[in-house]
PDB file of C-alpha atoms and ligand atoms in Angstrom:
ATOM      1  CA  MET A  17     -21.807   7.300   1.363  1.00 93.00           C
ATOM      2  CA  ARG A  18     -18.249   6.372   2.339  1.00 96.00           C
ATOM      3  CA  HIS A  19     -14.921   6.790   0.605  1.00 98.00           C
ATOM      4  CA  LEU A  20     -11.456   5.436   1.371  1.00 98.00           C
ATOM      5  CA  LEU A  21      -8.920   8.248   1.103  1.00 97.00           C
ATOM      6  CA  SER A  22      -6.593   7.318   3.956  1.00 94.00           C
ATOM      7  CA  PRO A  23      -6.305   4.121   6.037  1.00 92.00           C
ATOM      8  CA  GLU A  24      -7.518   6.145   9.022  1.00 93.00           C
ATOM      9  CA  ASP A  25     -10.940   6.580   7.397  1.00 96.00           C
ATOM     10  CA  PHE A  26     -11.779   3.224   8.999  1.00 97.00           C
ATOM     11  CA  THR A  27     -11.609   2.708  12.753  1.00 97.00           C
ATOM     12  CA  VAL A  28      -9.449  -0.143  14.071  1.00 97.00           C
ATOM     13  CA  GLN A  29     -12.647  -2.042  14.775  1.00 98.00           C
ATOM     14  CA  GLU A  30     -13.938  -1.502  11.234  1.00 97.00           C
ATOM     15  CA  LEU A  31     -10.603  -2.668   9.884  1.00 97.00           C
ATOM     16  CA  ASP A  32     -10.913  -5.849  11.961  1.00 97.00           C
ATOM     17  CA  GLN A  33     -14.307  -6.499  10.397  1.00 98.00           C
ATOM     18  CA  LEU A  34     -12.868  -5.862   6.946  1.00 98.00           C
ATOM     19  CA  PHE A  35     -10.005  -8.306   7.566  1.00 98.00           C
ATOM     20  CA  ASP A  36     -12.420 -10.924   8.943  1.00 98.00           C
ATOM     21  CA  LEU A  37     -14.433 -10.581   5.754  1.00 98.00           C
ATOM     22  CA  ALA A  38     -11.265 -10.842   3.631  1.00 98.00           C
ATOM     23  CA  ALA A  39     -10.272 -14.000   5.539  1.00 98.00           C
ATOM     24  CA  ASP A  40     -13.709 -15.505   4.904  1.00 98.00           C
ATOM     25  CA  ILE A  41     -13.400 -14.625   1.214  1.00 98.00           C
ATOM     26  CA  GLU A  42     -10.041 -16.418   1.170  1.00 97.00           C
ATOM     27  CA  SER A  43     -11.547 -19.620   2.541  1.00 97.00           C
ATOM     28  CA  ASN A  44     -14.951 -19.484   0.815  1.00 97.00           C
ATOM     29  CA  MET A  45     -14.361 -17.755  -2.497  1.00 96.00           C
ATOM     30  CA  GLY A  46     -17.396 -19.426  -4.121  1.00 96.00           C
ATOM     31  CA  ARG A  47     -19.825 -17.737  -1.717  1.00 97.00           C
ATOM     32  CA  TYR A  48     -18.828 -14.320  -3.047  1.00 98.00           C
ATOM     33  CA  ALA A  49     -18.916 -15.038  -6.796  1.00 98.00           C
ATOM     34  CA  HIS A  50     -22.170 -13.110  -7.403  1.00 98.00           C
ATOM     35  CA  VAL A  51     -22.163 -10.458  -4.686  1.00 98.00           C
ATOM     36  CA  CYS A  52     -21.501  -7.691  -7.240  1.00 98.00           C
ATOM     37  CA  ASP A  53     -23.620  -8.995 -10.124  1.00 98.00           C
ATOM     38  CA  GLY A  54     -24.715  -5.990 -12.182  1.00 98.00           C
ATOM     39  CA  ARG A  55     -22.339  -3.552 -10.441  1.00 98.00           C
ATOM     40  CA  ILE A  56     -19.602  -1.597 -12.172  1.00 98.00           C
ATOM     41  CA  LEU A  57     -16.204  -0.515 -10.862  1.00 98.00           C
ATOM     42  CA  ALA A  58     -14.435   2.360 -12.630  1.00 98.00           C
ATOM     43  CA  THR A  59     -10.634   2.426 -12.526  1.00 98.00           C
ATOM     44  CA  CYS A  60      -9.365   5.932 -13.321  1.00 97.00           C
ATOM     45  CA  PHE A  61      -5.587   5.668 -13.423  1.00 97.00           C
ATOM     46  CA  TYR A  62      -3.649   8.821 -14.323  1.00 95.00           C
ATOM     47  CA  GLU A  63      -0.350   7.143 -13.375  1.00 92.00           C
ATOM     48  CA  PRO A  64       1.207   3.785 -14.320  1.00 86.00           C
ATOM     49  CA  SER A  65       0.179   0.738 -12.342  1.00 90.00           C
ATOM     50  CA  THR A  66       0.118  -2.991 -12.830  1.00 87.00           C
ATOM     51  CA  ARG A  67      -0.670  -4.490  -9.472  1.00 89.00           C
ATOM     52  CA  THR A  68      -3.100  -2.048  -8.022  1.00 96.00           C
ATOM     53  CA  ARG A  69      -5.257  -1.647 -11.117  1.00 97.00           C
ATOM     54  CA  LEU A  70      -5.287  -5.323 -12.022  1.00 97.00           C
ATOM     55  CA  SER A  71      -5.868  -6.222  -8.387  1.00 98.00           C
ATOM     56  CA  PHE A  72      -8.987  -4.017  -8.336  1.00 98.00           C
ATOM     57  CA  GLU A  73     -10.157  -5.470 -11.623  1.00 98.00           C
ATOM     58  CA  SER A  74      -9.561  -9.012 -10.455  1.00 98.00           C
ATOM     59  CA  ALA A  75     -11.387  -8.281  -7.175  1.00 98.00           C
ATOM     60  CA  MET A  76     -14.448  -6.883  -8.985  1.00 98.00           C
ATOM     61  CA  HIS A  77     -14.538  -9.734 -11.518  1.00 98.00           C
ATOM     62  CA  ARG A  78     -14.246 -12.304  -8.742  1.00 98.00           C
ATOM     63  CA  LEU A  79     -17.275 -10.673  -7.104  1.00 98.00           C
ATOM     64  CA  GLY A  80     -19.240 -11.042 -10.343  1.00 98.00           C
ATOM     65  CA  GLY A  81     -19.140  -7.338 -11.247  1.00 98.00           C
ATOM     66  CA  SER A  82     -17.657  -5.616 -14.250  1.00 98.00           C
ATOM     67  CA  VAL A  83     -15.032  -2.954 -14.789  1.00 98.00           C
ATOM     68  CA  LEU A  84     -14.464   0.060 -17.033  1.00 97.00           C
ATOM     69  CA  GLY A  85     -11.863   2.802 -16.981  1.00 96.00           C
ATOM     70  CA  PHE A  86      -8.590   4.085 -18.302  1.00 94.00           C
ATOM     71  CA  ALA A  87      -5.025   3.135 -17.479  1.00 94.00           C
ATOM     72  CA  ASP A  88      -3.261   6.139 -18.853  1.00 89.00           C
ATOM     73  CA  ALA A  89      -4.094   9.847 -18.533  1.00 87.00           C
ATOM     74  CA  SER A  90      -3.043  10.452 -22.140  1.00 86.00           C
ATOM     75  CA  ASN A  91      -5.937   8.234 -23.273  1.00 79.00           C
ATOM     76  CA  SER A  92      -8.480  10.128 -21.175  1.00 82.00           C
ATOM     77  CA  SER A  93     -10.050  13.579 -21.381  1.00 82.00           C
ATOM     78  CA  ALA A  94      -7.428  14.759 -18.896  1.00 84.00           C
ATOM     79  CA  SER A  95      -5.240  15.183 -21.982  1.00 82.00           C
ATOM     80  CA  LYS A  96      -7.863  17.670 -23.293  1.00 85.00           C
ATOM     81  CA  GLY A  97      -7.673  19.591 -20.026  1.00 86.00           C
ATOM     82  CA  GLU A  98     -10.624  18.120 -18.132  1.00 90.00           C
ATOM     83  CA  SER A  99     -10.470  18.510 -14.347  1.00 94.00           C
ATOM     84  CA  VAL A 100     -10.648  15.593 -11.897  1.00 96.00           C
ATOM     85  CA  ALA A 101     -13.888  17.111 -10.557  1.00 97.00           C
ATOM     86  CA  ASP A 102     -15.579  16.951 -13.961  1.00 96.00           C
ATOM     87  CA  THR A 103     -14.202  13.492 -14.756  1.00 96.00           C
ATOM     88  CA  ILE A 104     -15.598  12.030 -11.530  1.00 97.00           C
ATOM     89  CA  ARG A 105     -18.999  13.653 -12.124  1.00 98.00           C
ATOM     90  CA  VAL A 106     -19.106  11.851 -15.458  1.00 97.00           C
ATOM     91  CA  VAL A 107     -17.745   8.572 -14.088  1.00 98.00           C
ATOM     92  CA  SER A 108     -20.428   8.703 -11.361  1.00 98.00           C
ATOM     93  CA  CYS A 109     -23.024   8.278 -14.133  1.00 98.00           C
ATOM     94  CA  TYR A 110     -21.295   5.211 -15.570  1.00 98.00           C
ATOM     95  CA  SER A 111     -20.368   3.174 -12.496  1.00 98.00           C
ATOM     96  CA  ASP A 112     -21.139   2.340  -8.868  1.00 98.00           C
ATOM     97  CA  ILE A 113     -17.689   2.730  -7.307  1.00 98.00           C
ATOM     98  CA  CYS A 114     -14.398   4.250  -8.469  1.00 98.00           C
ATOM     99  CA  ALA A 115     -10.710   3.598  -7.750  1.00 98.00           C
ATOM    100  CA  ILE A 116      -8.560   6.569  -8.708  1.00 98.00           C
ATOM    101  CA  ARG A 117      -4.792   6.964  -8.958  1.00 97.00           C
ATOM    102  CA  HIS A 118      -3.294  10.371  -9.639  1.00 96.00           C
ATOM    103  CA  PRO A 119       0.187  11.930  -9.503  1.00 94.00           C
ATOM    104  CA  LYS A 120      -1.096  14.889  -7.421  1.00 95.00           C
ATOM    105  CA  GLU A 121      -1.424  14.684  -3.657  1.00 95.00           C
ATOM    106  CA  GLY A 122      -5.045  15.213  -2.647  1.00 97.00           C
ATOM    107  CA  ALA A 123      -6.533  14.343  -6.062  1.00 97.00           C
ATOM    108  CA  ALA A 124      -8.655  11.503  -4.638  1.00 98.00           C
ATOM    109  CA  ALA A 125     -10.000  13.838  -1.942  1.00 98.00           C
ATOM    110  CA  VAL A 126     -11.056  16.319  -4.636  1.00 98.00           C
ATOM    111  CA  ALA A 127     -12.721  13.501  -6.577  1.00 98.00           C
ATOM    112  CA  ALA A 128     -14.602  12.404  -3.435  1.00 98.00           C
ATOM    113  CA  GLN A 129     -15.988  15.927  -3.004  1.00 98.00           C
ATOM    114  CA  PHE A 130     -17.620  15.876  -6.417  1.00 98.00           C
ATOM    115  CA  SER A 131     -18.563  12.208  -6.617  1.00 98.00           C
ATOM    116  CA  ARG A 132     -21.953  10.537  -6.310  1.00 98.00           C
ATOM    117  CA  ILE A 133     -20.297   7.136  -5.816  1.00 98.00           C
ATOM    118  CA  PRO A 134     -17.715   5.827  -3.308  1.00 98.00           C
ATOM    119  CA  VAL A 135     -14.159   6.849  -4.227  1.00 98.00           C
ATOM    120  CA  ILE A 136     -11.126   4.752  -3.342  1.00 98.00           C
ATOM    121  CA  ASN A 137      -7.729   6.421  -3.317  1.00 98.00           C
ATOM    122  CA  ALA A 138      -5.463   4.055  -5.255  1.00 98.00           C
ATOM    123  CA  GLY A 139      -2.443   6.311  -4.719  1.00 96.00           C
ATOM    124  CA  ASP A 140      -2.159  10.120  -4.749  1.00 95.00           C
ATOM    125  CA  GLY A 141       1.360  11.263  -5.594  1.00 92.00           C
ATOM    126  CA  GLY A 142       3.849  10.755  -2.764  1.00 90.00           C
ATOM    127  CA  HIS A 143       1.063  11.095  -0.193  1.00 92.00           C
ATOM    128  CA  GLN A 144      -0.944   7.930   0.573  1.00 93.00           C
ATOM    129  CA  HIS A 145      -1.851   4.533  -0.789  1.00 96.00           C
ATOM    130  CA  PRO A 146      -4.497   3.150   1.588  1.00 97.00           C
ATOM    131  CA  THR A 147      -5.437  -0.032  -0.287  1.00 98.00           C
ATOM    132  CA  GLN A 148      -1.795  -1.090  -0.347  1.00 98.00           C
ATOM    133  CA  THR A 149      -1.866  -0.546   3.413  1.00 98.00           C
ATOM    134  CA  LEU A 150      -4.988  -2.676   3.808  1.00 98.00           C
ATOM    135  CA  THR A 151      -3.109  -5.334   1.841  1.00 98.00           C
ATOM    136  CA  ASP A 152      -0.059  -4.956   4.086  1.00 98.00           C
ATOM    137  CA  LEU A 153      -2.125  -5.142   7.282  1.00 98.00           C
ATOM    138  CA  LEU A 154      -4.038  -8.222   6.141  1.00 98.00           C
ATOM    139  CA  THR A 155      -0.726  -9.874   5.181  1.00 98.00           C
ATOM    140  CA  ILE A 156       0.790  -9.053   8.567  1.00 98.00           C
ATOM    141  CA  ARG A 157      -2.299 -10.224  10.446  1.00 98.00           C
ATOM    142  CA  SER A 158      -2.410 -13.465   8.458  1.00 97.00           C
ATOM    143  CA  LEU A 159       1.317 -14.273   8.702  1.00 97.00           C
ATOM    144  CA  LYS A 160       2.113 -13.026  12.211  1.00 97.00           C
ATOM    145  CA  GLY A 161      -1.317 -13.578  13.770  1.00 97.00           C
ATOM    146  CA  ARG A 162      -1.437 -10.038  15.188  1.00 98.00           C
ATOM    147  CA  LEU A 163      -1.106  -6.355  14.359  1.00 98.00           C
ATOM    148  CA  SER A 164       0.260  -5.265  17.746  1.00 98.00           C
ATOM    149  CA  GLU A 165       3.555  -6.001  19.561  1.00 98.00           C
ATOM    150  CA  LEU A 166       5.671  -5.757  16.431  1.00 98.00           C
ATOM    151  CA  SER A 167       9.056  -4.324  15.498  1.00 98.00           C
ATOM    152  CA  ILE A 168       8.769  -3.108  11.943  1.00 98.00           C
ATOM    153  CA  GLY A 169      11.666  -2.033   9.743  1.00 98.00           C
ATOM    154  CA  LEU A 170      10.844   0.137   6.739  1.00 98.00           C
ATOM    155  CA  CYS A 171      13.713   0.377   4.306  1.00 98.00           C
ATOM    156  CA  GLY A 172      14.475   2.319   1.134  1.00 98.00           C
ATOM    157  CA  ASP A 173      12.723   5.450  -0.109  1.00 97.00           C
ATOM    158  CA  LEU A 174      10.906   6.610   2.990  1.00 97.00           C
ATOM    159  CA  LYS A 175      10.592  10.168   1.691  1.00 96.00           C
ATOM    160  CA  PHE A 176       8.609   9.602  -1.497  1.00 95.00           C
ATOM    161  CA  GLY A 177       7.165   6.153  -0.762  1.00 95.00           C
ATOM    162  CA  ARG A 178       3.435   6.671  -0.262  1.00 95.00           C
ATOM    163  CA  THR A 179       2.959   3.061   0.820  1.00 96.00           C
ATOM    164  CA  VAL A 180       5.423   3.758   3.636  1.00 97.00           C
ATOM    165  CA  HIS A 181       3.534   6.854   4.771  1.00 96.00           C
ATOM    166  CA  SER A 182       0.186   5.077   4.827  1.00 94.00           C
ATOM    167  CA  LEU A 183       1.605   2.039   6.605  1.00 97.00           C
ATOM    168  CA  ILE A 184       3.204   4.135   9.370  1.00 97.00           C
ATOM    169  CA  HIS A 185      -0.089   5.972   9.974  1.00 96.00           C
ATOM    170  CA  ALA A 186      -2.031   2.726  10.053  1.00 97.00           C
ATOM    171  CA  MET A 187       0.347   0.744  12.295  1.00 98.00           C
ATOM    172  CA  SER A 188       0.634   3.657  14.755  1.00 97.00           C
ATOM    173  CA  ARG A 189      -2.869   2.794  15.963  1.00 97.00           C
ATOM    174  CA  TYR A 190      -1.891  -0.630  17.334  1.00 98.00           C
ATOM    175  CA  ALA A 191      -0.291  -1.286  20.732  1.00 98.00           C
ATOM    176  CA  ASN A 192       3.436  -1.666  21.290  1.00 98.00           C
ATOM    177  CA  ILE A 193       4.676  -0.968  17.809  1.00 98.00           C
ATOM    178  CA  ARG A 194       8.297   0.008  17.311  1.00 98.00           C
ATOM    179  CA  PHE A 195       9.512   1.400  14.004  1.00 98.00           C
ATOM    180  CA  TYR A 196      13.000   1.259  12.508  1.00 98.00           C
ATOM    181  CA  PHE A 197      13.360   3.669   9.587  1.00 98.00           C
ATOM    182  CA  ILE A 198      16.242   2.552   7.409  1.00 98.00           C
ATOM    183  CA  SER A 199      17.155   5.003   4.651  1.00 98.00           C
ATOM    184  CA  PRO A 200      19.922   7.158   3.238  1.00 97.00           C
ATOM    185  CA  PRO A 201      19.796  10.638   4.836  1.00 96.00           C
ATOM    186  CA  GLU A 202      18.294  12.111   1.633  1.00 95.00           C
ATOM    187  CA  LEU A 203      15.305   9.740   1.724  1.00 97.00           C
ATOM    188  CA  ARG A 204      14.268   9.990   5.379  1.00 98.00           C
ATOM    189  CA  VAL A 205      10.651   9.830   6.514  1.00 98.00           C
ATOM    190  CA  PRO A 206       9.128  13.348   6.212  1.00 97.00           C
ATOM    191  CA  ASP A 207       9.205  15.422   9.405  1.00 98.00           C
ATOM    192  CA  TYR A 208       5.422  15.721   9.621  1.00 96.00           C
ATOM    193  CA  ILE A 209       5.289  11.965  10.185  1.00 97.00           C
ATOM    194  CA  THR A 210       8.130  11.715  12.718  1.00 98.00           C
ATOM    195  CA  ASP A 211       6.703  14.734  14.580  1.00 98.00           C
ATOM    196  CA  LYS A 212       3.386  12.929  14.877  1.00 97.00           C
ATOM    197  CA  LEU A 213       5.087   9.758  16.154  1.00 98.00           C
ATOM    198  CA  ARG A 214       6.895  11.808  18.820  1.00 98.00           C
ATOM    199  CA  GLU A 215       3.606  13.387  19.858  1.00 98.00           C
ATOM    200  CA  MET A 216       2.017   9.955  20.150  1.00 97.00           C
ATOM    201  CA  ASN A 217       5.020   8.545  22.054  1.00 97.00           C
ATOM    202  CA  ILE A 218       5.556   5.816  19.506  1.00 98.00           C
ATOM    203  CA  PRO A 219       9.156   4.630  19.555  1.00 98.00           C
ATOM    204  CA  PHE A 220      11.161   4.859  16.352  1.00 98.00           C
ATOM    205  CA  GLU A 221      14.802   4.814  15.333  1.00 98.00           C
ATOM    206  CA  GLU A 222      16.323   6.193  12.156  1.00 98.00           C
ATOM    207  CA  VAL A 223      19.368   4.328  10.838  1.00 98.00           C
ATOM    208  CA  ILE A 224      21.336   4.177   7.628  1.00 98.00           C
ATOM    209  CA  ARG A 225      22.707   0.607   7.734  1.00 98.00           C
ATOM    210  CA  LEU A 226      20.202  -2.217   7.357  1.00 98.00           C
ATOM    211  CA  GLU A 227      22.649  -4.652   8.990  1.00 97.00           C
ATOM    212  CA  ASP A 228      22.537  -2.647  12.234  1.00 97.00           C
ATOM    213  CA  VAL A 229      18.885  -3.483  12.934  1.00 98.00           C
ATOM    214  CA  LEU A 230      17.999  -6.482  10.780  1.00 98.00           C
ATOM    215  CA  GLY A 231      18.271  -8.912  13.708  1.00 98.00           C
ATOM    216  CA  ASP A 232      15.731  -6.913  15.773  1.00 98.00           C
ATOM    217  CA  LEU A 233      12.853  -7.017  13.290  1.00 98.00           C
ATOM    218  CA  ASP A 234       9.607  -9.019  13.121  1.00 98.00           C
ATOM    219  CA  LEU A 235       8.889  -7.516   9.717  1.00 98.00           C
ATOM    220  CA  LEU A 236      10.975  -5.849   7.062  1.00 98.00           C
ATOM    221  CA  TYR A 237       9.100  -3.649   4.561  1.00 98.00           C
ATOM    222  CA  MET A 238      11.412  -3.088   1.599  1.00 98.00           C
ATOM    223  CA  THR A 239      10.657  -0.383  -0.977  1.00 98.00           C
ATOM    224  CA  ARG A 240      12.105   0.763  -4.279  1.00 96.00           C
ATOM    225  CA  VAL A 241      13.561   4.221  -4.777  1.00 95.00           C
ATOM    226  CA  GLN A 242      10.693   6.192  -6.376  1.00 94.00           C
ATOM    227  CA  LYS A 243      12.374   7.239  -9.622  1.00 93.00           C
ATOM    228  CA  GLU A 244       9.377   9.189 -10.942  1.00 90.00           C
ATOM    229  CA  ARG A 245       9.335  11.556  -7.958  1.00 90.00           C
ATOM    230  CA  PHE A 246      12.977  12.653  -8.248  1.00 90.00           C
ATOM    231  CA  PHE A 247      13.729  16.090  -9.654  1.00 84.00           C
ATOM    232  CA  ASN A 248      17.161  15.103 -10.776  1.00 90.00           C
ATOM    233  CA  GLU A 249      18.291  11.893 -12.422  1.00 93.00           C
ATOM    234  CA  GLU A 250      21.807  11.983 -10.945  1.00 94.00           C
ATOM    235  CA  ASP A 251      20.382  11.749  -7.418  1.00 93.00           C
ATOM    236  CA  TYR A 252      18.255   8.800  -8.441  1.00 94.00           C
ATOM    237  CA  ILE A 253      21.210   6.955  -9.969  1.00 94.00           C
ATOM    238  CA  ARG A 254      23.315   7.605  -6.881  1.00 94.00           C
ATOM    239  CA  LEU A 255      20.636   6.292  -4.496  1.00 95.00           C
ATOM    240  CA  LYS A 256      18.838   3.556  -6.426  1.00 94.00           C
ATOM    241  CA  ASP A 257      21.014   0.644  -5.307  1.00 93.00           C
ATOM    242  CA  PHE A 258      21.691   1.890  -1.787  1.00 95.00           C
ATOM    243  CA  TYR A 259      20.071  -1.255  -0.325  1.00 97.00           C
ATOM    244  CA  ILE A 260      20.187  -4.725  -1.780  1.00 97.00           C
ATOM    245  CA  LEU A 261      18.797  -7.408   0.483  1.00 98.00           C
ATOM    246  CA  ASP A 262      20.467 -10.748  -0.281  1.00 98.00           C
ATOM    247  CA  GLU A 263      21.056 -14.174   1.255  1.00 97.00           C
ATOM    248  CA  GLU A 264      24.117 -13.015   3.127  1.00 97.00           C
ATOM    249  CA  LYS A 265      22.303 -10.149   4.872  1.00 98.00           C
ATOM    250  CA  MET A 266      19.322 -12.383   5.586  1.00 98.00           C
ATOM    251  CA  ARG A 267      21.575 -14.551   7.796  1.00 98.00           C
ATOM    252  CA  LEU A 268      21.333 -11.697  10.305  1.00 98.00           C
ATOM    253  CA  ALA A 269      17.516 -11.808  10.334  1.00 98.00           C
ATOM    254  CA  ARG A 270      15.312 -13.862  12.622  1.00 98.00           C
ATOM    255  CA  GLU A 271      13.934 -17.183  11.420  1.00 98.00           C
ATOM    256  CA  ASP A 272      10.385 -15.826  11.645  1.00 97.00           C
ATOM    257  CA  MET A 273      10.973 -12.364  10.223  1.00 98.00           C
ATOM    258  CA  GLN A 274       8.789 -11.724   7.175  1.00 98.00           C
ATOM    259  CA  ILE A 275       9.891  -9.652   4.190  1.00 98.00           C
ATOM    260  CA  LEU A 276       7.148  -7.513   2.647  1.00 98.00           C
ATOM    261  CA  HIS A 277       7.369  -5.296  -0.428  1.00 98.00           C
ATOM    262  CA  PRO A 278       4.533  -3.383  -2.125  1.00 97.00           C
ATOM    263  CA  LEU A 279       6.171  -4.184  -5.506  1.00 97.00           C
ATOM    264  CA  PRO A 280       7.318  -3.433  -8.164  1.00 95.00           C
ATOM    265  CA  ARG A 281      10.752  -4.652  -7.102  1.00 96.00           C
ATOM    266  CA  VAL A 282      13.764  -3.223  -8.875  1.00 95.00           C
ATOM    267  CA  ASN A 283      17.119  -4.302  -7.340  1.00 95.00           C
ATOM    268  CA  GLU A 284      16.421  -3.905  -3.637  1.00 97.00           C
ATOM    269  CA  ILE A 285      15.623  -7.587  -3.030  1.00 98.00           C
ATOM    270  CA  SER A 286      17.862 -10.070  -4.764  1.00 98.00           C
ATOM    271  CA  VAL A 287      15.847 -12.698  -6.693  1.00 98.00           C
ATOM    272  CA  GLU A 288      17.799 -15.416  -4.864  1.00 97.00           C
ATOM    273  CA  LEU A 289      15.639 -14.592  -1.829  1.00 98.00           C
ATOM    274  CA  ASP A 290      12.370 -15.430  -3.576  1.00 98.00           C
ATOM    275  CA  LYS A 291      12.652 -19.038  -2.402  1.00 97.00           C
ATOM    276  CA  ASP A 292      13.391 -18.027   1.215  1.00 98.00           C
ATOM    277  CA  PRO A 293      10.282 -18.939   3.273  1.00 98.00           C
ATOM    278  CA  ARG A 294      10.491 -15.483   4.843  1.00 98.00           C
ATOM    279  CA  ALA A 295       9.897 -13.796   1.452  1.00 98.00           C
ATOM    280  CA  ALA A 296       6.198 -12.904   1.722  1.00 98.00           C
ATOM    281  CA  TYR A 297       5.861 -10.365  -1.098  1.00 98.00           C
ATOM    282  CA  PHE A 298       4.074 -12.564  -3.613  1.00 97.00           C
ATOM    283  CA  ARG A 299       1.660 -13.885  -0.973  1.00 97.00           C
ATOM    284  CA  GLN A 300       1.052 -10.226  -0.150  1.00 98.00           C
ATOM    285  CA  VAL A 301      -0.204  -9.709  -3.736  1.00 97.00           C
ATOM    286  CA  GLN A 302      -2.783 -12.460  -3.221  1.00 98.00           C
ATOM    287  CA  TYR A 303      -3.991 -10.871   0.025  1.00 98.00           C
ATOM    288  CA  GLY A 304      -4.410  -7.635  -1.950  1.00 98.00           C
ATOM    289  CA  VAL A 305      -7.188  -9.197  -4.001  1.00 98.00           C
ATOM    290  CA  TYR A 306      -9.064 -10.541  -0.948  1.00 98.00           C
ATOM    291  CA  VAL A 307      -8.876  -7.232   0.858  1.00 98.00           C
ATOM    292  CA  ARG A 308     -10.021  -5.244  -2.203  1.00 98.00           C
ATOM    293  CA  MET A 309     -12.969  -7.620  -2.581  1.00 98.00           C
ATOM    294  CA  ALA A 310     -13.833  -7.001   1.062  1.00 98.00           C
ATOM    295  CA  LEU A 311     -13.424  -3.235   0.589  1.00 98.00           C
ATOM    296  CA  ILE A 312     -15.669  -3.043  -2.485  1.00 98.00           C
ATOM    297  CA  MET A 313     -18.364  -5.019  -0.632  1.00 98.00           C
ATOM    298  CA  THR A 314     -18.048  -2.812   2.443  1.00 98.00           C
ATOM    299  CA  LEU A 315     -18.222   0.506   0.564  1.00 98.00           C
ATOM    300  CA  LEU A 316     -21.217  -0.729  -1.454  1.00 98.00           C
ATOM    301  CA  SER A 317     -22.855  -2.168   1.720  1.00 98.00           C
ATOM    302  CA  LEU A 318     -23.172  -5.613   0.119  1.00 98.00           C
ATOM    303  CA  LYS A 319     -23.241  -8.966   1.875  1.00 96.00           C
ATOM    304  CA  ALA A 320     -22.901 -12.568   0.673  1.00 93.00           C
ATOM    305  CA  GLU A 321     -26.268 -14.434   0.544  1.00 81.00           C
TER     306      GLU A 321
HETATM  307  C1  NCD B 402       3.421   1.150  -4.994  1.00 87.48           C
HETATM  308  C2  NCD B 402       2.908   2.510  -5.418  1.00 87.48           C
HETATM  309  O1  NCD B 402       2.351   2.649  -6.494  1.00 87.48           O
HETATM  310  O2  NCD B 402       3.099   3.435  -4.632  1.00 87.48           O
HETATM  311  N1  NCD B 402       3.051   0.145  -5.891  1.00 87.48           N
HETATM  312  C3  NCD B 402       1.876  -0.490  -5.661  1.00 87.48           C
HETATM  313  O3  NCD B 402       0.823   0.068  -5.795  1.00 87.48           O
HETATM  314  N2  NCD B 402       1.952  -1.735  -5.185  1.00 87.48           N
HETATM  315  C4  NCD B 402       4.836   1.105  -4.704  1.00 87.48           C
HETATM  316  C5  NCD B 402       5.801   1.555  -5.748  1.00 87.48           C
HETATM  317  O4  NCD B 402       5.403   1.937  -6.859  1.00 87.48           O
HETATM  318  O5  NCD B 402       6.989   1.529  -5.437  1.00 87.48           O
END
């Protein structure tokens, strides 16, 4: 039995197969409409989510399966003091596969230890968010035609942004990747990640001003400042509007640069950019459904007829 706790749980070759499957799903949706007939996905969400949870639900419904779960820890037995280990033991009796989101780092790994069904980490605190990364990689592969030879800017809350951490790990496995980390000094990428990049000889630059590197990028991954992970509201208020990408700044960017964002957006991308052909963040949401369909099929070892 396999789980997805980190994007590195799949080899690069396995990821290629997953993305090929997702691309086939995109072009032949009808072929996959009954692949999960009779199967049940559980969504156990101890933290707020719109996209990720609904994306999983949509993916399972589009495969013909059904969904149960909870969207709020206060509505679950967690509020009575039940442990994640016990909850997953119970959920294993009700469903065939489980997506779990939890505010604590490592919670999905604990669930996987006690589970009889495949567990998908749908976000564990500020740690990782592998299915967002699968979404990001499929989007990049589809829009740029490759996952290597890319200059990628990541901008915003690089300290608490779990999508950022997972994406850096995942992209580090492809050839000739260069990272630009654009953040205020307080929200830099954690040292354990930059140390690993140094060890692997992967080039990266840390800058404060977006304008200084915007013209060098193939991709810009914008992120919101992660309000819920701040200890102190004053710091959040001071940093929340540090970056606002607008039409004027976008004049510095290449014609073929793509803007990605895991969403939700707050103020960091001005809505005037939504009509810019380089704004890829809503297409990215659509790729998220295809890749989650492919992931559910892969973890349940199911194939289209
Ligand atoms: C992200 C998350 O939950 O980490 N959202 C998502 O799943 N697309 C990003 C965020 O909340 O900023």
